[in-house]
């Protein structure tokens, strides 16, 4: 299947990726080639196959509900933040348009 | 001075434990190798010699006492920069250690550096690192493989006695094959993924590079087993070395299956020769070789690139410039903060895969791509398990070619994806696989042979690997630094 | 305590010629000790960004580990709703970007939730009205964003991750509610239920229950659904009721004018009673759900279900029945008391303190409700002033005849100020009824002497005169004479003097 540029644009918005026009053009081409390759799965006749998302069948039990003290301090956490005020993580304002 | 950097992890630990040699001296020998080699091969990213030095001068105990190692840069290390080879995590310092790192530390191993890799482990050559490619020490014009290329190079050159990489589709075995190393991709769930920065969560496993099967088994045994921080670890995942016969005769009576049907066409002649060499060597060691049938591995590649990218598109959503890492400037509103940070922070291969994965999960395409790939995954696993049912392991090449030249496949994503063609099946099926050195090409490039076993079959793989190692024999051929 | 719904909530849509179809999605914040996928404390009101770890902060490499108690809570809710608990359900990732969501995906459940079906009864006074439930699933809460004030000078949005990862159950009703009033009752009953179950504190002000409503209109008799609008963040019971009414009016106006309702998301401003359409660039809606690879399938064993069943508290409906059958309360009383489990608990403690059930019910539904309403007290606040044992003591005083009904109300009023024993209060304030004949007899004689006329009339057969004389006696005692004793003494005295 061929992916057109509008599809790339839409997917890039979903994935929050800013792309230049050249990049959009290039990814449309490359992704189309990958999807053509992937189309070979159609030949396997998989209609009746159950999906398999995970390979393991045994797992550890769920955790007992006990709280422990926070293992990292606020200072430690905020030290990695691109913007903070010492108490909160800061981001540019969320633009919400409200119409009456 | 003894060349400690040439010695096995097991020997070093024994000597350090017995007090015959100091851990600091061992560390220095390996660091000296790094100083010598790294300018030519660029295996390492962040290095913390001082901390390693402090650790090495403390009291070290355990089966890896005083053994220096490096870890792929997608394994979190407390207080030591962890970039995943990406611009977007360039400034990132984790506040915690990955479980495997903590277990190695508890066993006395000494971490001193992080190893270069393809950005977020996406690649097969380590050319996708935002910090420049690593190079193959056997021919610096060639790639060391990837994505765990830096880890491979470090162990191949004696910068470390062993190293950690990670696998999603062959990222340990393929570079092991390219650099004359043993490389293990364990059974899914045997090693904790806690602290391994996720790429394709249902496929990811931490892997081990070592210069011998015995070292590989030793390191694996220290890390294996369930982890309360990772619900995808297997309760029965622990691995004990006791009773494991790693002698040259230890494989006697075992049977390997060769999937001849997928090896007939298009195989690089040197790889075909290595395959024959491996079959003969195992035969000599008393291992039965028989023929089995596998689905064409191209279906594995197709399935893999849908599933791994779909999971990656979600796993990599957290890199957004809000809580850690790189943030693009200026960003006036939230949407542009996201798109600019991610647009500038990710390299082209990562961007390509996020786009593909997002597409495969998106409304209207989920069934045709993502779901179909899940169906194919069940088929592929069933097929692989069927092939394994009458044998102890499969024997096939690790990679379709020896190490290729830098830039050779960089412009053709699909060609690059196909270099994982023989390794991906084990990841999709969640079974263990081991790449073992199997000689060199006429040009002096290493070639590996791959053993694939059933879930929890690492012990058998180690026995067969050691048998192959023993049968091929000879002294290790170290790479030579050409200045 | 009792429903205070504006009258037009009952059938606003019908008045306007439409039928409303309403579905509610309620997020129930679970009262576990730790978060859903990590062991950070699940606690409200801590210093911002102090209840955090690599997992709930979404740090690279971190992985979720499921909290077993949250699963137990979902099972408990399912049992209470008569819903199906699925032995195997799947966690899924819901992908969208928002700054208070650390991983930019939410771990939730999608096509295989833990609970489906069941009903919530919102009927009143013996008339059942079961509302079908579509599903309940487990998911993690987000952190909290503090957006800049519109007029403020702060430019950034501030984010606190203490709440990130707190366990939620999202409970989705079928679109089966027909009015704002029903929505009101649904939420009220649900709040009661989940608090009785002990799975949440149910405090809407703290966001422990958060409600979204889907509203559409159609002509009565139509079977297809109209285009719906979703009202987000209805965070008080009043907001649910008012917001839905406002939306019914809005849609009726559009449809009435021949227009079409557009599918949209709305925010309701309860203070100004206005609905606003939300348009957010950050929401390009395609959640790309897929199975969460970091978590195994969620398996619930028969043993776990049994354990929850054994630990089930008495449910509101069961309590109504017990109040009627065991305590002999009228259906109305049982219904009103059991509607609020704190009230019901208080009532039961009054009974345990020695009051008769009906008397206790009268006190709780009468004076206690009135006093609490006037003062804006919760049951807890009321109980801190008037412990149930004290109210029981007061009821016993009345039963013993020490205080009359009216005086008892005065004692009650005094008890709101005075922490003393009711009897002591009654005595100290002279509110005790006079039942001692020897104390009343001199007064009777004095009154008969002062009013010979009426006494004579009574003796000649005019019963009416008795009432006048009794009134005089009560006035003389300032109403404190025990009416029965006073009556007996007066009759006795009249008969004695009249029969020579």
PDB file of N, CA and C in Angstrom, chain B residues 76 92 95-96 188 193-197 201-202 228-232 311 314-315 317-320 322-324 332-335 338 342 358 361-363 366 370, chain C residues 54-55 57-66 93 95 97-105 111 155 159 161 281-282 286 288-296:
ATOM      1  N   UNK B  76      19.516   1.834  32.344  1.00  0.00           N
ATOM      2  CA  UNK B  76      19.601   2.950  33.276  1.00  0.00           C
ATOM      3  C   UNK B  76      20.642   2.687  34.348  1.00  0.00           C
ATOM      4  N   UNK B  92      20.202  13.337  30.047  1.00  0.00           N
ATOM      5  CA  UNK B  92      19.456  12.570  31.050  1.00  0.00           C
ATOM      6  C   UNK B  92      20.336  11.728  31.982  1.00  0.00           C
ATOM      7  N   UNK B  95      17.753   8.325  38.021  1.00  0.00           N
ATOM      8  CA  UNK B  95      17.884   8.229  39.483  1.00  0.00           C
ATOM      9  C   UNK B  95      17.857   6.795  39.972  1.00  0.00           C
ATOM     10  N   UNK B  96      17.956   5.839  39.081  1.00  0.00           N
ATOM     11  CA  UNK B  96      17.916   4.441  39.547  1.00  0.00           C
ATOM     12  C   UNK B  96      18.695   3.552  38.596  1.00  0.00           C
ATOM     13  N   UNK B 188      12.529 -14.840  26.644  1.00  0.00           N
ATOM     14  CA  UNK B 188      11.803 -13.660  27.087  1.00  0.00           C
ATOM     15  C   UNK B 188      11.320 -13.867  28.522  1.00  0.00           C
ATOM     16  N   UNK B 193      13.531  -6.546  32.619  1.00  0.00           N
ATOM     17  CA  UNK B 193      13.646  -5.389  31.734  1.00  0.00           C
ATOM     18  C   UNK B 193      13.556  -4.084  32.524  1.00  0.00           C
ATOM     19  N   UNK B 194      13.426  -4.184  33.841  1.00  0.00           N
ATOM     20  CA  UNK B 194      13.303  -2.952  34.631  1.00  0.00           C
ATOM     21  C   UNK B 194      14.592  -2.143  34.484  1.00  0.00           C
ATOM     22  N   UNK B 195      14.436  -0.937  33.965  1.00  0.00           N
ATOM     23  CA  UNK B 195      15.598  -0.095  33.735  1.00  0.00           C
ATOM     24  C   UNK B 195      16.177  -0.218  32.336  1.00  0.00           C
ATOM     25  N   UNK B 196      15.642  -1.118  31.545  1.00  0.00           N
ATOM     26  CA  UNK B 196      16.007  -1.173  30.129  1.00  0.00           C
ATOM     27  C   UNK B 196      15.023  -0.259  29.404  1.00  0.00           C
ATOM     28  N   UNK B 197      15.520   0.779  28.767  1.00  0.00           N
ATOM     29  CA  UNK B 197      14.611   1.715  28.102  1.00  0.00           C
ATOM     30  C   UNK B 197      13.911   0.972  26.958  1.00  0.00           C
ATOM     31  N   UNK B 201       8.445  -3.683  23.762  1.00  0.00           N
ATOM     32  CA  UNK B 201       8.407  -4.320  25.086  1.00  0.00           C
ATOM     33  C   UNK B 201       8.175  -5.822  25.053  1.00  0.00           C
ATOM     34  N   UNK B 202       7.365  -6.301  24.121  1.00  0.00           N
ATOM     35  CA  UNK B 202       7.054  -7.732  24.119  1.00  0.00           C
ATOM     36  C   UNK B 202       8.178  -8.544  23.477  1.00  0.00           C
ATOM     37  N   UNK B 228      10.673  -8.415  41.081  1.00  0.00           N
ATOM     38  CA  UNK B 228       9.386  -7.864  41.528  1.00  0.00           C
ATOM     39  C   UNK B 228       9.033  -6.551  40.832  1.00  0.00           C
ATOM     40  N   UNK B 229       9.994  -5.965  40.133  1.00  0.00           N
ATOM     41  CA  UNK B 229       9.705  -4.727  39.400  1.00  0.00           C
ATOM     42  C   UNK B 229       9.326  -4.961  37.938  1.00  0.00           C
ATOM     43  N   UNK B 230       9.264  -6.202  37.535  1.00  0.00           N
ATOM     44  CA  UNK B 230       8.936  -6.501  36.128  1.00  0.00           C
ATOM     45  C   UNK B 230       7.988  -7.689  36.076  1.00  0.00           C
ATOM     46  N   UNK B 231       6.730  -7.408  35.800  1.00  0.00           N
ATOM     47  CA  UNK B 231       5.710  -8.465  35.788  1.00  0.00           C
ATOM     48  C   UNK B 231       5.811  -9.378  34.575  1.00  0.00           C
ATOM     49  N   UNK B 232       6.723  -9.075  33.654  1.00  0.00           N
ATOM     50  CA  UNK B 232       6.884  -9.986  32.523  1.00  0.00           C
ATOM     51  C   UNK B 232       8.072 -10.924  32.739  1.00  0.00           C
ATOM     52  N   UNK B 311       4.790  -0.925  19.130  1.00  0.00           N
ATOM     53  CA  UNK B 311       5.096  -0.776  20.554  1.00  0.00           C
ATOM     54  C   UNK B 311       6.022   0.412  20.778  1.00  0.00           C
ATOM     55  N   UNK B 314       4.469   3.898  20.981  1.00  0.00           N
ATOM     56  CA  UNK B 314       3.885   4.194  22.279  1.00  0.00           C
ATOM     57  C   UNK B 314       4.975   4.358  23.346  1.00  0.00           C
ATOM     58  N   UNK B 315       5.955   3.460  23.326  1.00  0.00           N
ATOM     59  CA  UNK B 315       7.031   3.540  24.321  1.00  0.00           C
ATOM     60  C   UNK B 315       7.799   4.855  24.251  1.00  0.00           C
ATOM     61  N   UNK B 317       6.626   7.711  23.315  1.00  0.00           N
ATOM     62  CA  UNK B 317       5.779   8.901  23.459  1.00  0.00           C
ATOM     63  C   UNK B 317       6.209   9.744  24.658  1.00  0.00           C
ATOM     64  N   UNK B 318       6.830   9.088  25.646  1.00  0.00           N
ATOM     65  CA  UNK B 318       7.161   9.802  26.882  1.00  0.00           C
ATOM     66  C   UNK B 318       8.292  10.808  26.688  1.00  0.00           C
ATOM     67  N   UNK B 319       8.993  10.709  25.591  1.00  0.00           N
ATOM     68  CA  UNK B 319      10.079  11.666  25.359  1.00  0.00           C
ATOM     69  C   UNK B 319       9.492  12.901  24.706  1.00  0.00           C
ATOM     70  N   UNK B 320       9.151  13.873  25.553  1.00  0.00           N
ATOM     71  CA  UNK B 320       8.363  15.005  25.071  1.00  0.00           C
ATOM     72  C   UNK B 320       8.860  16.343  25.590  1.00  0.00           C
ATOM     73  N   UNK B 322       9.058  17.342  28.703  1.00  0.00           N
ATOM     74  CA  UNK B 322       8.344  17.854  29.867  1.00  0.00           C
ATOM     75  C   UNK B 322       9.053  17.493  31.175  1.00  0.00           C
ATOM     76  N   UNK B 323       9.393  16.229  31.347  1.00  0.00           N
ATOM     77  CA  UNK B 323       9.915  15.784  32.647  1.00  0.00           C
ATOM     78  C   UNK B 323      11.415  15.581  32.676  1.00  0.00           C
ATOM     79  N   UNK B 324      11.983  15.310  31.501  1.00  0.00           N
ATOM     80  CA  UNK B 324      13.432  15.075  31.445  1.00  0.00           C
ATOM     81  C   UNK B 324      13.879  15.215  30.008  1.00  0.00           C
ATOM     82  N   UNK B 332       6.109  28.033  22.186  1.00  0.00           N
ATOM     83  CA  UNK B 332       5.141  28.957  22.781  1.00  0.00           C
ATOM     84  C   UNK B 332       3.900  28.260  23.302  1.00  0.00           C
ATOM     85  N   UNK B 333       3.577  27.153  22.664  1.00  0.00           N
ATOM     86  CA  UNK B 333       2.418  26.428  23.166  1.00  0.00           C
ATOM     87  C   UNK B 333       2.775  24.961  23.262  1.00  0.00           C
ATOM     88  N   UNK B 334       1.901  24.228  23.877  1.00  0.00           N
ATOM     89  CA  UNK B 334       2.213  22.847  24.192  1.00  0.00           C
ATOM     90  C   UNK B 334       2.416  21.999  22.939  1.00  0.00           C
ATOM     91  N   UNK B 335       1.557  22.195  21.953  1.00  0.00           N
ATOM     92  CA  UNK B 335       1.678  21.369  20.753  1.00  0.00           C
ATOM     93  C   UNK B 335       3.030  21.571  20.090  1.00  0.00           C
ATOM     94  N   UNK B 338       5.830  19.865  21.938  1.00  0.00           N
ATOM     95  CA  UNK B 338       5.896  18.439  21.604  1.00  0.00           C
ATOM     96  C   UNK B 338       6.521  18.210  20.230  1.00  0.00           C
ATOM     97  N   UNK B 342      10.281  16.676  19.719  1.00  0.00           N
ATOM     98  CA  UNK B 342      10.382  15.322  19.165  1.00  0.00           C
ATOM     99  C   UNK B 342      10.920  15.346  17.741  1.00  0.00           C
ATOM    100  N   UNK B 358       2.913   4.182  14.532  1.00  0.00           N
ATOM    101  CA  UNK B 358       1.702   4.974  14.765  1.00  0.00           C
ATOM    102  C   UNK B 358       0.670   4.645  13.690  1.00  0.00           C
ATOM    103  N   UNK B 361      -1.087   1.263  14.133  1.00  0.00           N
ATOM    104  CA  UNK B 361      -2.079   1.203  15.212  1.00  0.00           C
ATOM    105  C   UNK B 361      -3.264   2.127  14.964  1.00  0.00           C
ATOM    106  N   UNK B 362      -3.187   2.959  13.923  1.00  0.00           N
ATOM    107  CA  UNK B 362      -4.169   4.028  13.821  1.00  0.00           C
ATOM    108  C   UNK B 362      -5.501   3.522  13.283  1.00  0.00           C
ATOM    109  N   UNK B 363      -6.512   4.315  13.558  1.00  0.00           N
ATOM    110  CA  UNK B 363      -7.879   3.943  13.190  1.00  0.00           C
ATOM    111  C   UNK B 363      -7.945   3.610  11.706  1.00  0.00           C
ATOM    112  N   UNK B 366      -5.455  -0.644  11.958  1.00  0.00           N
ATOM    113  CA  UNK B 366      -5.099  -1.563  13.046  1.00  0.00           C
ATOM    114  C   UNK B 366      -5.241  -3.025  12.619  1.00  0.00           C
ATOM    115  N   UNK B 370      -1.428  -4.033  12.428  1.00  0.00           N
ATOM    116  CA  UNK B 370      -1.016  -4.479  13.761  1.00  0.00           C
ATOM    117  C   UNK B 370      -1.603  -5.849  14.108  1.00  0.00           C
TER     118      UNK B 370
ATOM    119  N   UNK C  54      10.176   6.336  39.742  1.00  0.00           N
ATOM    120  CA  UNK C  54      10.394   6.171  38.302  1.00  0.00           C
ATOM    121  C   UNK C  54       9.146   5.696  37.552  1.00  0.00           C
ATOM    122  N   UNK C  55       8.333   4.856  38.199  1.00  0.00           N
ATOM    123  CA  UNK C  55       7.183   4.295  37.488  1.00  0.00           C
ATOM    124  C   UNK C  55       6.110   5.355  37.248  1.00  0.00           C
ATOM    125  N   UNK C  57       6.306   8.465  37.413  1.00  0.00           N
ATOM    126  CA  UNK C  57       6.829   9.629  36.713  1.00  0.00           C
ATOM    127  C   UNK C  57       7.117   9.283  35.243  1.00  0.00           C
ATOM    128  N   UNK C  58       6.914   8.027  34.902  1.00  0.00           N
ATOM    129  CA  UNK C  58       7.139   7.602  33.517  1.00  0.00           C
ATOM    130  C   UNK C  58       8.590   7.702  33.099  1.00  0.00           C
ATOM    131  N   UNK C  59       9.514   7.486  34.022  1.00  0.00           N
ATOM    132  CA  UNK C  59      10.922   7.567  33.644  1.00  0.00           C
ATOM    133  C   UNK C  59      11.256   6.430  32.679  1.00  0.00           C
ATOM    134  N   UNK C  60      12.220   6.669  31.786  1.00  0.00           N
ATOM    135  CA  UNK C  60      12.607   5.637  30.835  1.00  0.00           C
ATOM    136  C   UNK C  60      13.002   4.365  31.584  1.00  0.00           C
ATOM    137  N   UNK C  61      12.541   3.227  31.072  1.00  0.00           N
ATOM    138  CA  UNK C  61      12.941   1.944  31.646  1.00  0.00           C
ATOM    139  C   UNK C  61      12.060   1.445  32.765  1.00  0.00           C
ATOM    140  N   UNK C  62      11.158   2.286  33.266  1.00  0.00           N
ATOM    141  CA  UNK C  62      10.325   1.836  34.379  1.00  0.00           C
ATOM    142  C   UNK C  62       9.186   0.965  33.858  1.00  0.00           C
ATOM    143  N   UNK C  63       8.665   0.112  34.745  1.00  0.00           N
ATOM    144  CA  UNK C  63       7.622  -0.836  34.348  1.00  0.00           C
ATOM    145  C   UNK C  63       6.527  -0.873  35.407  1.00  0.00           C
ATOM    146  N   UNK C  64       5.305  -1.109  34.984  1.00  0.00           N
ATOM    147  CA  UNK C  64       4.191  -1.165  35.938  1.00  0.00           C
ATOM    148  C   UNK C  64       4.109  -2.511  36.656  1.00  0.00           C
ATOM    149  N   UNK C  65       3.762  -2.478  37.939  1.00  0.00           N
ATOM    150  CA  UNK C  65       3.512  -3.703  38.708  1.00  0.00           C
ATOM    151  C   UNK C  65       2.143  -3.549  39.377  1.00  0.00           C
ATOM    152  N   UNK C  66       1.256  -4.440  39.058  1.00  0.00           N
ATOM    153  CA  UNK C  66      -0.154  -4.290  39.424  1.00  0.00           C
ATOM    154  C   UNK C  66      -0.408  -4.448  40.924  1.00  0.00           C
ATOM    155  N   UNK C  93      -3.079   0.058  26.313  1.00  0.00           N
ATOM    156  CA  UNK C  93      -2.581   1.426  26.355  1.00  0.00           C
ATOM    157  C   UNK C  93      -3.492   2.341  25.541  1.00  0.00           C
ATOM    158  N   UNK C  95      -3.354   5.834  23.935  1.00  0.00           N
ATOM    159  CA  UNK C  95      -2.278   6.746  23.569  1.00  0.00           C
ATOM    160  C   UNK C  95      -2.778   8.149  23.254  1.00  0.00           C
ATOM    161  N   UNK C  97      -1.295  12.500  23.959  1.00  0.00           N
ATOM    162  CA  UNK C  97      -0.314  13.353  24.624  1.00  0.00           C
ATOM    163  C   UNK C  97      -1.005  14.346  25.538  1.00  0.00           C
ATOM    164  N   UNK C  98      -0.571  14.404  26.755  1.00  0.00           N
ATOM    165  CA  UNK C  98      -1.013  15.461  27.659  1.00  0.00           C
ATOM    166  C   UNK C  98       0.032  15.594  28.760  1.00  0.00           C
ATOM    167  N   UNK C  99       0.344  16.831  29.173  1.00  0.00           N
ATOM    168  CA  UNK C  99       1.503  16.979  30.065  1.00  0.00           C
ATOM    169  C   UNK C  99       1.349  16.324  31.430  1.00  0.00           C
ATOM    170  N   UNK C 100       0.116  16.128  31.883  1.00  0.00           N
ATOM    171  CA  UNK C 100       0.020  15.487  33.193  1.00  0.00           C
ATOM    172  C   UNK C 100      -0.060  13.962  33.085  1.00  0.00           C
ATOM    173  N   UNK C 101       0.117  13.448  31.870  1.00  0.00           N
ATOM    174  CA  UNK C 101       0.151  12.002  31.704  1.00  0.00           C
ATOM    175  C   UNK C 101       1.596  11.585  31.424  1.00  0.00           C
ATOM    176  N   UNK C 102       2.271  11.027  32.426  1.00  0.00           N
ATOM    177  CA  UNK C 102       3.736  10.885  32.358  1.00  0.00           C
ATOM    178  C   UNK C 102       4.239  10.100  31.153  1.00  0.00           C
ATOM    179  N   UNK C 103       3.552   9.056  30.752  1.00  0.00           N
ATOM    180  CA  UNK C 103       4.075   8.239  29.659  1.00  0.00           C
ATOM    181  C   UNK C 103       3.484   8.645  28.320  1.00  0.00           C
ATOM    182  N   UNK C 104       2.566   9.590  28.352  1.00  0.00           N
ATOM    183  CA  UNK C 104       1.772   9.951  27.173  1.00  0.00           C
ATOM    184  C   UNK C 104       0.977   8.770  26.648  1.00  0.00           C
ATOM    185  N   UNK C 105       0.788   7.793  27.501  1.00  0.00           N
ATOM    186  CA  UNK C 105      -0.287   6.830  27.308  1.00  0.00           C
ATOM    187  C   UNK C 105      -0.791   6.471  28.680  1.00  0.00           C
ATOM    188  N   UNK C 111     -10.888  -3.565  25.055  1.00  0.00           N
ATOM    189  CA  UNK C 111     -11.911  -4.489  24.563  1.00  0.00           C
ATOM    190  C   UNK C 111     -12.121  -5.706  25.451  1.00  0.00           C
ATOM    191  N   UNK C 155       2.544  32.401  33.049  1.00  0.00           N
ATOM    192  CA  UNK C 155       2.372  31.955  31.682  1.00  0.00           C
ATOM    193  C   UNK C 155       2.319  30.436  31.549  1.00  0.00           C
ATOM    194  N   UNK C 159       2.633  21.352  36.621  1.00  0.00           N
ATOM    195  CA  UNK C 159       2.186  19.957  36.684  1.00  0.00           C
ATOM    196  C   UNK C 159       2.704  19.265  37.947  1.00  0.00           C
ATOM    197  N   UNK C 161       2.662  15.459  39.828  1.00  0.00           N
ATOM    198  CA  UNK C 161       2.444  14.047  39.480  1.00  0.00           C
ATOM    199  C   UNK C 161       2.062  13.176  40.677  1.00  0.00           C
ATOM    200  N   UNK C 281      -6.401  21.893  20.506  1.00  0.00           N
ATOM    201  CA  UNK C 281      -5.496  21.436  19.456  1.00  0.00           C
ATOM    202  C   UNK C 281      -4.777  20.171  19.891  1.00  0.00           C
ATOM    203  N   UNK C 282      -4.553  20.062  21.229  1.00  0.00           N
ATOM    204  CA  UNK C 282      -3.794  18.923  21.722  1.00  0.00           C
ATOM    205  C   UNK C 282      -4.560  17.619  21.578  1.00  0.00           C
ATOM    206  N   UNK C 286      -7.284   9.807  18.339  1.00  0.00           N
ATOM    207  CA  UNK C 286      -7.142   8.456  17.817  1.00  0.00           C
ATOM    208  C   UNK C 286      -6.267   7.769  18.844  1.00  0.00           C
ATOM    209  N   UNK C 288      -5.434   4.805  19.545  1.00  0.00           N
ATOM    210  CA  UNK C 288      -4.544   3.693  19.166  1.00  0.00           C
ATOM    211  C   UNK C 288      -4.359   2.680  20.313  1.00  0.00           C
ATOM    212  N   UNK C 289      -5.464   2.233  20.850  1.00  0.00           N
ATOM    213  CA  UNK C 289      -5.406   1.206  21.892  1.00  0.00           C
ATOM    214  C   UNK C 289      -4.675  -0.037  21.388  1.00  0.00           C
ATOM    215  N   UNK C 290      -3.837  -0.597  22.227  1.00  0.00           N
ATOM    216  CA  UNK C 290      -3.294  -1.930  21.936  1.00  0.00           C
ATOM    217  C   UNK C 290      -2.924  -2.585  23.258  1.00  0.00           C
ATOM    218  N   UNK C 291      -2.821  -3.909  23.270  1.00  0.00           N
ATOM    219  CA  UNK C 291      -2.579  -4.607  24.538  1.00  0.00           C
ATOM    220  C   UNK C 291      -1.282  -4.150  25.193  1.00  0.00           C
ATOM    221  N   UNK C 292      -1.345  -3.865  26.486  1.00  0.00           N
ATOM    222  CA  UNK C 292      -0.168  -3.388  27.230  1.00  0.00           C
ATOM    223  C   UNK C 292       0.851  -4.529  27.348  1.00  0.00           C
ATOM    224  N   UNK C 293       1.987  -4.412  26.667  1.00  0.00           N
ATOM    225  CA  UNK C 293       2.932  -5.533  26.683  1.00  0.00           C
ATOM    226  C   UNK C 293       3.692  -5.667  28.001  1.00  0.00           C
ATOM    227  N   UNK C 294       3.631  -4.645  28.842  1.00  0.00           N
ATOM    228  CA  UNK C 294       4.379  -4.698  30.098  1.00  0.00           C
ATOM    229  C   UNK C 294       3.619  -5.407  31.215  1.00  0.00           C
ATOM    230  N   UNK C 295       2.365  -5.725  30.972  1.00  0.00           N
ATOM    231  CA  UNK C 295       1.575  -6.374  32.012  1.00  0.00           C
ATOM    232  C   UNK C 295       0.992  -7.674  31.486  1.00  0.00           C
ATOM    233  N   UNK C 296       1.011  -8.703  32.328  1.00  0.00           N
ATOM    234  CA  UNK C 296       0.381  -9.960  31.914  1.00  0.00           C
ATOM    235  C   UNK C 296      -1.135  -9.783  31.847  1.00  0.00           C
TER     236      UNK C 296
END
